[in-house]
XYZ file of N, CA, C and O in Angstrom:
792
model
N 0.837 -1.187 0.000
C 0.000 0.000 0.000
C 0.876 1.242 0.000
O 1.855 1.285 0.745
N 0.516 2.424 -0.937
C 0.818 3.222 -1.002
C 0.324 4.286 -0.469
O -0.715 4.660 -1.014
N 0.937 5.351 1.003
C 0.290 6.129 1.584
C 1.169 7.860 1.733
O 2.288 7.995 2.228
N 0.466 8.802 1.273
C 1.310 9.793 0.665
C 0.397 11.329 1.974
O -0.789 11.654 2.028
N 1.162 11.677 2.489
C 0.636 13.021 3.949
C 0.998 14.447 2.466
O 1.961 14.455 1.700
N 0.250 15.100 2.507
C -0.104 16.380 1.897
C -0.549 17.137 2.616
O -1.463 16.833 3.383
N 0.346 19.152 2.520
C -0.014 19.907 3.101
C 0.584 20.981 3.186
O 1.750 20.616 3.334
N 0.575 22.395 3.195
C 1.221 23.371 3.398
C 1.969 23.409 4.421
O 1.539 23.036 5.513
N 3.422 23.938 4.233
C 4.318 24.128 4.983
C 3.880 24.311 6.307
O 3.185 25.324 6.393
N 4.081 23.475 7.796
C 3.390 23.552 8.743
C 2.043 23.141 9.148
O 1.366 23.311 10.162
N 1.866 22.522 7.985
C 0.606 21.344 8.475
C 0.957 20.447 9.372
O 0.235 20.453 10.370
N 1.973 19.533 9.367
C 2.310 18.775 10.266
C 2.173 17.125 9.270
O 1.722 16.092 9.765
N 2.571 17.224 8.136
C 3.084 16.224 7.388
C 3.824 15.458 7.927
O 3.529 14.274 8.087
N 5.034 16.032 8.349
C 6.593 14.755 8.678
C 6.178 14.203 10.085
O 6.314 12.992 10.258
N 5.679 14.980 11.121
C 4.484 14.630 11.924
C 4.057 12.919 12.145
O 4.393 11.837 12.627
N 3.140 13.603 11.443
C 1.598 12.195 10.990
C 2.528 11.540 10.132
O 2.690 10.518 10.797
N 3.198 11.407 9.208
C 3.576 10.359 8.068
C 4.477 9.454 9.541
O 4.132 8.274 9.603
N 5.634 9.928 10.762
C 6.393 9.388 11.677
C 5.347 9.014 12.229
O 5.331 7.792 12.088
N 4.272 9.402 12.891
C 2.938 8.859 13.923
C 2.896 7.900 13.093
O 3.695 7.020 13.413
N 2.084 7.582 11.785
C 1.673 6.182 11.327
C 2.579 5.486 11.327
O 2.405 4.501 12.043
N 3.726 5.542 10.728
C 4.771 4.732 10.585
C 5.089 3.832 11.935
O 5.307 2.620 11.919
N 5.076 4.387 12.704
C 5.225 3.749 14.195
C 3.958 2.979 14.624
O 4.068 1.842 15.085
N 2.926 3.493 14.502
C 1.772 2.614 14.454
C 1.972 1.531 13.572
O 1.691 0.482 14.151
N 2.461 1.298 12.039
C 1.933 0.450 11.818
C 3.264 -0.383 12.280
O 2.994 -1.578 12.395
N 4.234 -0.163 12.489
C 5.416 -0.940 12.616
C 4.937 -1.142 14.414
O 5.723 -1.956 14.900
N 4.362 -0.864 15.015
C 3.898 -1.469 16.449
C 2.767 -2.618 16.472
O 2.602 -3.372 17.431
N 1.880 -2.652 15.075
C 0.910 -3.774 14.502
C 2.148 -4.981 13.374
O 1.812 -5.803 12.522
N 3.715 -4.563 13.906
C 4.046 -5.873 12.893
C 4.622 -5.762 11.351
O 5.669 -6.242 10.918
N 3.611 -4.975 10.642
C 3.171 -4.296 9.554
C 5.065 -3.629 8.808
O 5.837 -2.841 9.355
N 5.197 -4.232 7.684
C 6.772 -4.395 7.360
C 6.360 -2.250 6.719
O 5.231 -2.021 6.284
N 7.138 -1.368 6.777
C 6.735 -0.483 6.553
C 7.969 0.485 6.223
O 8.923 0.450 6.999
N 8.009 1.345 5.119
C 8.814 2.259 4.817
C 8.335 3.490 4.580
O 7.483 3.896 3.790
N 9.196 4.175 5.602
C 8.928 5.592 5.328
C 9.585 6.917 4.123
O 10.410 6.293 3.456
N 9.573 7.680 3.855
C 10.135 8.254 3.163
C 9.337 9.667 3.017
O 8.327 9.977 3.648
N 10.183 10.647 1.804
C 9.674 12.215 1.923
C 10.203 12.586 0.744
O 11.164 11.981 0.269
N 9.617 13.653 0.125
C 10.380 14.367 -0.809
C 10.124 16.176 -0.336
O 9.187 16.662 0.298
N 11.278 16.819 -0.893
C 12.461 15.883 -1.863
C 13.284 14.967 -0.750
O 13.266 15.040 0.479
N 14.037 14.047 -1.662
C 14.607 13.119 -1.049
C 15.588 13.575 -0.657
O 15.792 14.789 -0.653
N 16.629 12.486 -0.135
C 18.327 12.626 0.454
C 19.027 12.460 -0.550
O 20.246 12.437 -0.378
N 18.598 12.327 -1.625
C 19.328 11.857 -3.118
C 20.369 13.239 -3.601
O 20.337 14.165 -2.790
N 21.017 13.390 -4.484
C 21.375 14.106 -4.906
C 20.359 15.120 -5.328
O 20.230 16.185 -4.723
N 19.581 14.762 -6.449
C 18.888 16.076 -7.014
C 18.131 16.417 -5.679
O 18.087 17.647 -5.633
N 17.605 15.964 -4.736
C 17.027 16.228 -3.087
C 17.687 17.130 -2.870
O 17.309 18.288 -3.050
N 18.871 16.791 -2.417
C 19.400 17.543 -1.667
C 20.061 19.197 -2.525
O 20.338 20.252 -1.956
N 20.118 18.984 -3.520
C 20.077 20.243 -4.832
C 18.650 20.960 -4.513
O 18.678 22.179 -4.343
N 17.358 20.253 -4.419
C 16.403 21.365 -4.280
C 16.225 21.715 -2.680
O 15.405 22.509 -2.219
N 16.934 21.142 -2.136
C 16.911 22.279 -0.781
C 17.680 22.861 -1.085
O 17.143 23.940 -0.837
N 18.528 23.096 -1.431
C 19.392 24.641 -1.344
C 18.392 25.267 -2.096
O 18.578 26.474 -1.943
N 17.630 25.123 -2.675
C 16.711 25.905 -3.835
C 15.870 26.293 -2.926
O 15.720 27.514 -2.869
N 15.215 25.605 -2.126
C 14.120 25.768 -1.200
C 14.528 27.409 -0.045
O 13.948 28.433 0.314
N 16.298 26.526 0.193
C 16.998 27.677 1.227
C 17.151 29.075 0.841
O 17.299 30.054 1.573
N 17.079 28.993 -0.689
C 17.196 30.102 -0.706
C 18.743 30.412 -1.374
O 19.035 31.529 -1.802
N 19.797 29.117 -1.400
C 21.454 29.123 -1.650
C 21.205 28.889 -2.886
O 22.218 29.200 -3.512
N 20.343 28.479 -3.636
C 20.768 28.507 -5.284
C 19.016 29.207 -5.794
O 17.947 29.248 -5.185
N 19.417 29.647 -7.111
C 17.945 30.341 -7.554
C 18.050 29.523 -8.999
O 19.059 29.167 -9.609
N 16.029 29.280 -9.469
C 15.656 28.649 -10.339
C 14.453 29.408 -10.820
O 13.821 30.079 -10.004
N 14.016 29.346 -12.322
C 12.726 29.688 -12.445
C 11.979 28.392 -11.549
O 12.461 27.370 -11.059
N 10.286 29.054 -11.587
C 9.754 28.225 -10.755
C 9.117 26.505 -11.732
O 8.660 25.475 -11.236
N 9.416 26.930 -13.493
C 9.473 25.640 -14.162
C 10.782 24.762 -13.790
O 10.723 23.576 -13.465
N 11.458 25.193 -13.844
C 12.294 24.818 -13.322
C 12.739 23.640 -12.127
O 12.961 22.435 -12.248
N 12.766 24.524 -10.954
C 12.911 23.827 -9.993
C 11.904 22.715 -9.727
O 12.073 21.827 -8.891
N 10.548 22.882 -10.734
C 9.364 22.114 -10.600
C 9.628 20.703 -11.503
O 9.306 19.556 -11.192
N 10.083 21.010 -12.305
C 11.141 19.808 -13.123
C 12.131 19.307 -12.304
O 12.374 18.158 -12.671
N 13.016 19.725 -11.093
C 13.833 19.193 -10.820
C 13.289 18.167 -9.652
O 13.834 17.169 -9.181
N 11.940 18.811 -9.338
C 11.110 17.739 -8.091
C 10.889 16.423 -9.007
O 11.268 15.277 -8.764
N 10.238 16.858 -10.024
C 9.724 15.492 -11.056
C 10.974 14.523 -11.089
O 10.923 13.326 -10.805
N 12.286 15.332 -11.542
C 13.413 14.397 -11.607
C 13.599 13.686 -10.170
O 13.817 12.476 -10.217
N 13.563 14.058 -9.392
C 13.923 13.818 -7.819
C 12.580 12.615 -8.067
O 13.148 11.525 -8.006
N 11.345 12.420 -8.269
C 10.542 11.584 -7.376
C 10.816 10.538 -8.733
O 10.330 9.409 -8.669
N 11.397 10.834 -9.638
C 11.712 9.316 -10.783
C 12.328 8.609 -10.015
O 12.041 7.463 -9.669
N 13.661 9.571 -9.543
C 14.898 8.247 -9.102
C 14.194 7.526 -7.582
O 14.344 6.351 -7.246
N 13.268 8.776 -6.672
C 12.308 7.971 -5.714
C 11.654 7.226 -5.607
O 11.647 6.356 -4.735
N 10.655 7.442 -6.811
C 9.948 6.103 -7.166
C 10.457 4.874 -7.678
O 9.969 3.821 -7.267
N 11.645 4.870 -8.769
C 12.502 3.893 -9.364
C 13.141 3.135 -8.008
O 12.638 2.077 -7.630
N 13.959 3.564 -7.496
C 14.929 3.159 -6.244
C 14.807 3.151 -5.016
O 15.791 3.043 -4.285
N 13.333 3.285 -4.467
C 13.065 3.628 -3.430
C 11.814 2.766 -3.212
O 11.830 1.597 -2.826
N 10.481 3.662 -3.577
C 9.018 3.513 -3.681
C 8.456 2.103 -3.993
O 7.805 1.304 -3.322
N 8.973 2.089 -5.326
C 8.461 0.669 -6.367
C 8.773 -0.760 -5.603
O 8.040 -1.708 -5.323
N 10.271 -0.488 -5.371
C 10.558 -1.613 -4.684
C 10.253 -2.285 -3.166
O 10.333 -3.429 -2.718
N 9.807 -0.795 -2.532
C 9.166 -1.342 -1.142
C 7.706 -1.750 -1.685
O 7.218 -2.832 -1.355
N 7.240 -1.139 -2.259
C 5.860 -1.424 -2.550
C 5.431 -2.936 -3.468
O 4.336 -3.493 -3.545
N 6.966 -3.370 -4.195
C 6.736 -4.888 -4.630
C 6.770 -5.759 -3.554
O 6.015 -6.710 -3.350
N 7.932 -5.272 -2.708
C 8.130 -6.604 -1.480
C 7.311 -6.536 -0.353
O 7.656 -7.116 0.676
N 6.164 -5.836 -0.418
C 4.989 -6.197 0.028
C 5.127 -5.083 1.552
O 4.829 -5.516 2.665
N 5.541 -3.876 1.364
C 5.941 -2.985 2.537
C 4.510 -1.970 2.195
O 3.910 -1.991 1.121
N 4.200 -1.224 3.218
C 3.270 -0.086 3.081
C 4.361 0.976 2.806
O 5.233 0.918 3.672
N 4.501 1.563 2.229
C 5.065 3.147 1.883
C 4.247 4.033 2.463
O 3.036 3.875 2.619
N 5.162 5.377 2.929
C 4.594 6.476 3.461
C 5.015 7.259 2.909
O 6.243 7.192 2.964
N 4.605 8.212 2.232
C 5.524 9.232 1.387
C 5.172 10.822 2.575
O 3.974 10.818 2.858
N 5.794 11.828 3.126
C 5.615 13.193 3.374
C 5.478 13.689 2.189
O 6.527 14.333 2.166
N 4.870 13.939 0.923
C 4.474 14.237 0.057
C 5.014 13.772 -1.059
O 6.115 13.222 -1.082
N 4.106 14.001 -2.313
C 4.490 13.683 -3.273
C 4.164 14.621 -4.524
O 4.551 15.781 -4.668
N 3.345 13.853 -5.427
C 2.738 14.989 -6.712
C 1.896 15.878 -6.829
O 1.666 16.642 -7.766
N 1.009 15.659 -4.948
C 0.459 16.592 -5.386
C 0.753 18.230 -5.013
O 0.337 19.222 -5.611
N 1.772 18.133 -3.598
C 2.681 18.728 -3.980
C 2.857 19.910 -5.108
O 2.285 20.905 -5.554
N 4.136 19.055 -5.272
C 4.332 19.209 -7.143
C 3.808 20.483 -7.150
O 4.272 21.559 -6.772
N 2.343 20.046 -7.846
C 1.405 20.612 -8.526
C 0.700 22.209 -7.791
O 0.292 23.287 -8.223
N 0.864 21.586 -6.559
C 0.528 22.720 -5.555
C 1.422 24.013 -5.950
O 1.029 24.913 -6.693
N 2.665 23.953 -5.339
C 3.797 24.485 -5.560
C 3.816 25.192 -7.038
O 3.632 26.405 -7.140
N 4.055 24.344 -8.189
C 3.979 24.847 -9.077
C 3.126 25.873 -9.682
O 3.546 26.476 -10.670
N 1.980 26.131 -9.197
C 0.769 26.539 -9.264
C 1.138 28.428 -9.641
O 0.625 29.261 -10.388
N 2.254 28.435 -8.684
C 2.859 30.038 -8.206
C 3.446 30.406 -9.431
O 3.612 31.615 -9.591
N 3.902 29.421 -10.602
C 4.638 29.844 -11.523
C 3.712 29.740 -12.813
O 4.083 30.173 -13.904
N 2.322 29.057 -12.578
C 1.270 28.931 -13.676
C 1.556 27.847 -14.352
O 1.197 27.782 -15.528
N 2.270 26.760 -13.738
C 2.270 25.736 -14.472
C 1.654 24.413 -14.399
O 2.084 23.418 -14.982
N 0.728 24.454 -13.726
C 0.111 23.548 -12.901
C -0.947 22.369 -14.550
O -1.396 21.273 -14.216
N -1.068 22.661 -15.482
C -1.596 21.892 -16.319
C -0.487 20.994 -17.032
O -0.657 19.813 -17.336
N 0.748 21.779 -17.266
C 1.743 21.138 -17.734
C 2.041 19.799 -16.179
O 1.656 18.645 -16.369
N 2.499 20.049 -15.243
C 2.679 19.183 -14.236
C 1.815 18.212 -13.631
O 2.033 17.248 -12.897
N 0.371 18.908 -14.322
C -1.100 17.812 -13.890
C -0.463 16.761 -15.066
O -0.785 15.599 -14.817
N 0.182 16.872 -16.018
C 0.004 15.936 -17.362
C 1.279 15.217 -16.994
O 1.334 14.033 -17.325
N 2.543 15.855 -16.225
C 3.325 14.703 -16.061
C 2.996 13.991 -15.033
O 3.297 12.797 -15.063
N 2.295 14.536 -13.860
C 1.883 13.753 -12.754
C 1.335 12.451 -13.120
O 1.398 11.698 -12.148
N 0.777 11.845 -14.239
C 0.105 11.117 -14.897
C 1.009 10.126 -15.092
O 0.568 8.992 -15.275
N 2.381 10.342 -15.091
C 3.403 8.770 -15.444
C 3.967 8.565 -13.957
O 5.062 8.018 -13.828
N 3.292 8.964 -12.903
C 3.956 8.293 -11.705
C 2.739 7.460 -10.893
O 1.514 7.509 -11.007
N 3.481 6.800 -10.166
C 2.354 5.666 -9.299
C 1.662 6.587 -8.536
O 2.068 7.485 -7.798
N -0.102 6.001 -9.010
C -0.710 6.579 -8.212
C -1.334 5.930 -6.567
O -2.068 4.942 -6.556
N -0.791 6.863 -4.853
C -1.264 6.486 -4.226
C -2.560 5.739 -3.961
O -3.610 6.036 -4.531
N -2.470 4.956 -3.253
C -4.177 4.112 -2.514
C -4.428 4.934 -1.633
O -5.657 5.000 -1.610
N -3.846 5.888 -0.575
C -4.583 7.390 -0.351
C -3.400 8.396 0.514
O -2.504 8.404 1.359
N -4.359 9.359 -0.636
C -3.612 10.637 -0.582
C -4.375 11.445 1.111
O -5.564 11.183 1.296
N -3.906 12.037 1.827
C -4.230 12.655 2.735
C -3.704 14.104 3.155
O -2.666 14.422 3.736
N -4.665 14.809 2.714
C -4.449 15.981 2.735
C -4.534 17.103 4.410
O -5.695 17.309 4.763
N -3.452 17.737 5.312
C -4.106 18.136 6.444
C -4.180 19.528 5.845
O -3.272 19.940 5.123
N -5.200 20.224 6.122
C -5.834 21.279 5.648
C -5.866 22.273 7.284
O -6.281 21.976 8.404
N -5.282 23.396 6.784
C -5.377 24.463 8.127
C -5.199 25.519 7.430
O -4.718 25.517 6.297
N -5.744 26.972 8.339
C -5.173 27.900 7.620
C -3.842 28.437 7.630
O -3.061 28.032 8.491
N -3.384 29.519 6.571
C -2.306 30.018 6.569
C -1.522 30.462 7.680
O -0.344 30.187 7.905
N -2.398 31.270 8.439
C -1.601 31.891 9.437
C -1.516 31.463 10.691
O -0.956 32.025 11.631
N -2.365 29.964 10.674
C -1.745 28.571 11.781
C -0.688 28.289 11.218
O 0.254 28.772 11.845
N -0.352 27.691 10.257
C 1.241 27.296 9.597
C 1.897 28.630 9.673
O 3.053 28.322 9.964
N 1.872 29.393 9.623
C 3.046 30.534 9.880
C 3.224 30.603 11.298
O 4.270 31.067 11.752
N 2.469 30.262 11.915
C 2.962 30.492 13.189
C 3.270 29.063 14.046
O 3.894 29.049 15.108
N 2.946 28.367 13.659
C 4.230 26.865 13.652
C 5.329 26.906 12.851
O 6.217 26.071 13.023
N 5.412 27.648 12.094
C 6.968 27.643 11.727
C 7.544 28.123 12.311
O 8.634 27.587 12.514
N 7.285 29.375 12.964
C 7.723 30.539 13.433
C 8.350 29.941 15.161
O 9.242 30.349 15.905
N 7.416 28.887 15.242
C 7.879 28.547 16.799
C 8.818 27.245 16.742
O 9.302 26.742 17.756
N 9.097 26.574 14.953
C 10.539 25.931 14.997
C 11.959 26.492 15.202
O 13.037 25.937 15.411
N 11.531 28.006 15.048
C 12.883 28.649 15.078
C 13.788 28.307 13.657
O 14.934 28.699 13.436
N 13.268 27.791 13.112
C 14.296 27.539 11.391
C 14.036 28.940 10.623
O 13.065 29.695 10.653
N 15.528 29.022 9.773
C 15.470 29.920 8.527
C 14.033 29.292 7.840
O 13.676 28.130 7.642
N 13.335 30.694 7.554
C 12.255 30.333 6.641
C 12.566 29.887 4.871
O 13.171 30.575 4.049
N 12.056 28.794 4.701
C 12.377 28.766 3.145
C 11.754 29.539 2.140
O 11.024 30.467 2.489
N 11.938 29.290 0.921
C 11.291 30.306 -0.164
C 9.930 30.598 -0.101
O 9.500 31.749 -0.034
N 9.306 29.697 -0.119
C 7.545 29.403 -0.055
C 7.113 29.458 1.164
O 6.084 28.793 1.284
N 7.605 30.193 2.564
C 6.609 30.066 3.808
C 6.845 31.332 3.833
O 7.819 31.854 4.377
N 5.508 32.188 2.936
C 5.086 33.691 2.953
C 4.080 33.600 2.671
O 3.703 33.022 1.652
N 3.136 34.315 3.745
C 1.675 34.382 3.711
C 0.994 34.443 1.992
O 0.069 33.795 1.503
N 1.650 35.216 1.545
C 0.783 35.609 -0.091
C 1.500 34.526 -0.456
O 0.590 33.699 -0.391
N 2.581 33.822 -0.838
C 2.634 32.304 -1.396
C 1.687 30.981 -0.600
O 1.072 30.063 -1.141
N 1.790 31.183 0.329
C 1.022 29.806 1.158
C -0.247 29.850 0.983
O -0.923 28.822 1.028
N -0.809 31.136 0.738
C -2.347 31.055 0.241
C -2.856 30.663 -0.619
O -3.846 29.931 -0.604
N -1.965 31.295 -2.051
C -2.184 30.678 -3.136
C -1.683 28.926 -3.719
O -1.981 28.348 -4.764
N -0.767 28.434 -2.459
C -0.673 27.201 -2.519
C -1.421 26.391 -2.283
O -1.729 25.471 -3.041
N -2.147 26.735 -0.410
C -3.048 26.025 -0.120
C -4.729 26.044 -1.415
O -5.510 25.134 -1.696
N -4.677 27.361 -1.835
C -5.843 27.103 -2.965
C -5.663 25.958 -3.981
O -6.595 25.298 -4.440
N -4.535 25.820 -4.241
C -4.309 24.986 -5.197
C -4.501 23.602 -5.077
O -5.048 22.916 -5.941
N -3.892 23.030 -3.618
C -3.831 22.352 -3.034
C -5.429 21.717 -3.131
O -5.644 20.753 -3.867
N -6.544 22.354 -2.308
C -7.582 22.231 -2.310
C -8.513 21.985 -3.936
O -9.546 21.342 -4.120
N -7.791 22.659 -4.792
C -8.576 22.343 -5.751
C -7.878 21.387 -6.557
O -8.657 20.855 -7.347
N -6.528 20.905 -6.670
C -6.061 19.862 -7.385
C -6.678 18.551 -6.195
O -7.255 17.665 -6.825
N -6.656 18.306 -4.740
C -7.429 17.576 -4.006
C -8.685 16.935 -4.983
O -8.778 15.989 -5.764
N -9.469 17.865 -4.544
C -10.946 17.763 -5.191
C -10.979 16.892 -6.425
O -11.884 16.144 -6.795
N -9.355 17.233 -7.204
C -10.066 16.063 -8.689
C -9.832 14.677 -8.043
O -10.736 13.916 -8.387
N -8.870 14.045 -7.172
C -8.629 13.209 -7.052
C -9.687 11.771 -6.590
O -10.629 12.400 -6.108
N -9.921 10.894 -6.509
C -10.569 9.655 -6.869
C -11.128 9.906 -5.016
O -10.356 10.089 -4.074
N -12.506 9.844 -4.950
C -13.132 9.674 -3.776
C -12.514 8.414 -2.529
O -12.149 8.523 -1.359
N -12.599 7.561 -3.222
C -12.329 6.381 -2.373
C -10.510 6.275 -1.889
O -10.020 5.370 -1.213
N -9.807 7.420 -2.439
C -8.293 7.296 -2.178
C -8.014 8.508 -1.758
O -6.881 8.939 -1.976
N -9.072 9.406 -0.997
C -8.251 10.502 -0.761
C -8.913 10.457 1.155
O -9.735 9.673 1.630
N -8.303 11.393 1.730
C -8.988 11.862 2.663
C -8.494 13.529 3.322
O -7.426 14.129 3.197
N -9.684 13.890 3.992
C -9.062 15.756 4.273
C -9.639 15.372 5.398
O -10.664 14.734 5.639
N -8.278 16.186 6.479
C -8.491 15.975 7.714
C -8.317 17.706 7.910
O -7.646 18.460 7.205
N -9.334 18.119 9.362
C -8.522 19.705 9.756
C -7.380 19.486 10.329
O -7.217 18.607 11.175
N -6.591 20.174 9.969
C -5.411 19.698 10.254
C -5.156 20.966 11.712
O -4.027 21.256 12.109
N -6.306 21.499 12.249
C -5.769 22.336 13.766
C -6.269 21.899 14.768
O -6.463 22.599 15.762
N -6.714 20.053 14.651
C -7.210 18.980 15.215
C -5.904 18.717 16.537
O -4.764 18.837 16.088
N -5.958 18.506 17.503
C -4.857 18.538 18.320
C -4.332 16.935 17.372
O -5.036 16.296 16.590
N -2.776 16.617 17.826
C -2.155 15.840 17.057
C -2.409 14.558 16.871
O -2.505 13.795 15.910
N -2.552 14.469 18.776
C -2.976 12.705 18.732
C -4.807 12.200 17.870
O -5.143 11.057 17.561
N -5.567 13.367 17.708
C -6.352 13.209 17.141
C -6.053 12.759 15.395
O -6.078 11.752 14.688
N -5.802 14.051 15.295
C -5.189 13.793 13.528
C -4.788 12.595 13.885
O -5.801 11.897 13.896
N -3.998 12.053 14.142
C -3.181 10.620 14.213
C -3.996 9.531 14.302
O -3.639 8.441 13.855
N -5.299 9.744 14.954
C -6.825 8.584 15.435
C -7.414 8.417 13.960
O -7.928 7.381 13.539
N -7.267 9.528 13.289
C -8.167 9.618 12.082
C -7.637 9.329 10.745
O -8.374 9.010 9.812
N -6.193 9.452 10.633
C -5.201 8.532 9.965
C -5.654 6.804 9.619
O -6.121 5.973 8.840
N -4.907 7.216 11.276
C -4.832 5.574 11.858
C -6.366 4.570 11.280
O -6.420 3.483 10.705
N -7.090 5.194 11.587
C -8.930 4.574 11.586
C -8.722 4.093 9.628
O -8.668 3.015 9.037
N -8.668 5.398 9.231
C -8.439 5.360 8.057
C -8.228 4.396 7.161
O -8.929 3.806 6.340
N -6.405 4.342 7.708
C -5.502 3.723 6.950
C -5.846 2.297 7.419
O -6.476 1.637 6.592
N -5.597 1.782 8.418
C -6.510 0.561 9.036
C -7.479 -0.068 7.846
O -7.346 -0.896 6.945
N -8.463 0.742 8.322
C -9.858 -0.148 7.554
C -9.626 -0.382 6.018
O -10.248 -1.298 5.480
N -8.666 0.487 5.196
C -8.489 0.133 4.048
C -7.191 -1.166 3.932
O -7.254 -2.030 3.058
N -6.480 -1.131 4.576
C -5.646 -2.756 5.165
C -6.377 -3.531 5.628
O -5.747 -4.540 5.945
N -7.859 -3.637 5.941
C -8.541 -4.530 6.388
C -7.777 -4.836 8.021
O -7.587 -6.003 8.364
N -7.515 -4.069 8.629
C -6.527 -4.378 10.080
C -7.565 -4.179 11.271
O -7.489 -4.779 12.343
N -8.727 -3.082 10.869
C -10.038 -3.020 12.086
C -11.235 -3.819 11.308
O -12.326 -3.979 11.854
């Protein structure tokens, strides 16, 4: 099974994707976690992009995510997901698409999104903007490129409306200003009943 956490910077993605992971690896359950961008080379190339240490158009750097989740999915993804592991992705395409959205490219990236594996469910935590700004704000980290109120808005819109096309039975939207261990109940319930585990 393929299981992918979606959300604006400060939703609490890396979060919930570590909460399940431990859940299901406390049920037994053979399980790999993972995130993009990755630790890979081109990964670790778009954080400096992210940091702010190297500059890209925003086609660009949006191509270099696509490159990043090939060699993820090729060398990573595919193969936990043949040998019979649940995958957790901290995001993936839709992402992407989110992100990209800021540079107007979001039809071109809906059409490559189309040659990668599609999750068994996408889970989106949904909050507003200026809850995620102010969880970032209390990590104490350099802010990256994209955690600015007028970008995060127009992300989370995107977010919400590339959501919406996705397949009923594989998605789910949680509020994501749900205290944590909750979000984590509603995951958990979730992801469960579609493993047939409750």
């Amino acid at each position: 099974m393929f299981i992918v956490l979606e959300g604006i910077d400060g939703a609490g993605t890396t979060t919930q994707a570590q909460l399940l992971a431990d859940k299901l690896a406390s049920h037994n359950i053979p399980t790999l976690l993972t995130a993009e961008p990755t630790d890979g080379e081109i990964g670790r190339f778009i954080r400096l992009a992210l940091s702010g240490e190297k500059s890209f158009s925003s086609r660009a750097l949006q191509l270099l995510f696509f490159a990043d989740r090939q060699e993820h999915l090729q060398n990573t993804i595919l193969p936990a997901v043949e040998a019979g592991k649940v995958v957790i992705s901290d995001r993936y395409t839709l992402s992407t698409i989110a992100y990209a959205s800021l540079g107007g490219d979001r039809s071109l990236f809906s059409n490559l999104a189309e040659y990668f594996l599609t999750p068994d469910l996408t889970i989106l935590l949904d909050l507003p903007v200026q809850t995620a700004l102010d969880r970032i704000a209390v990590r104490g980290e350099e802010h990256e490129i994209f955690e600015k109120e007028d970008l995060l808005t127009k992300i989370s819109q995107a977010y919400t409306q590339e959501f919406e096309q996705l397949s009923t039975d594989k998605k789910l939207l949680i509020d994501g200003t749900l205290p944590i261990a909750a979000v984590a109940d509603i995951i958990w319930q979730n992801a469960a009943t579609k493993m047939s585990l409750i």
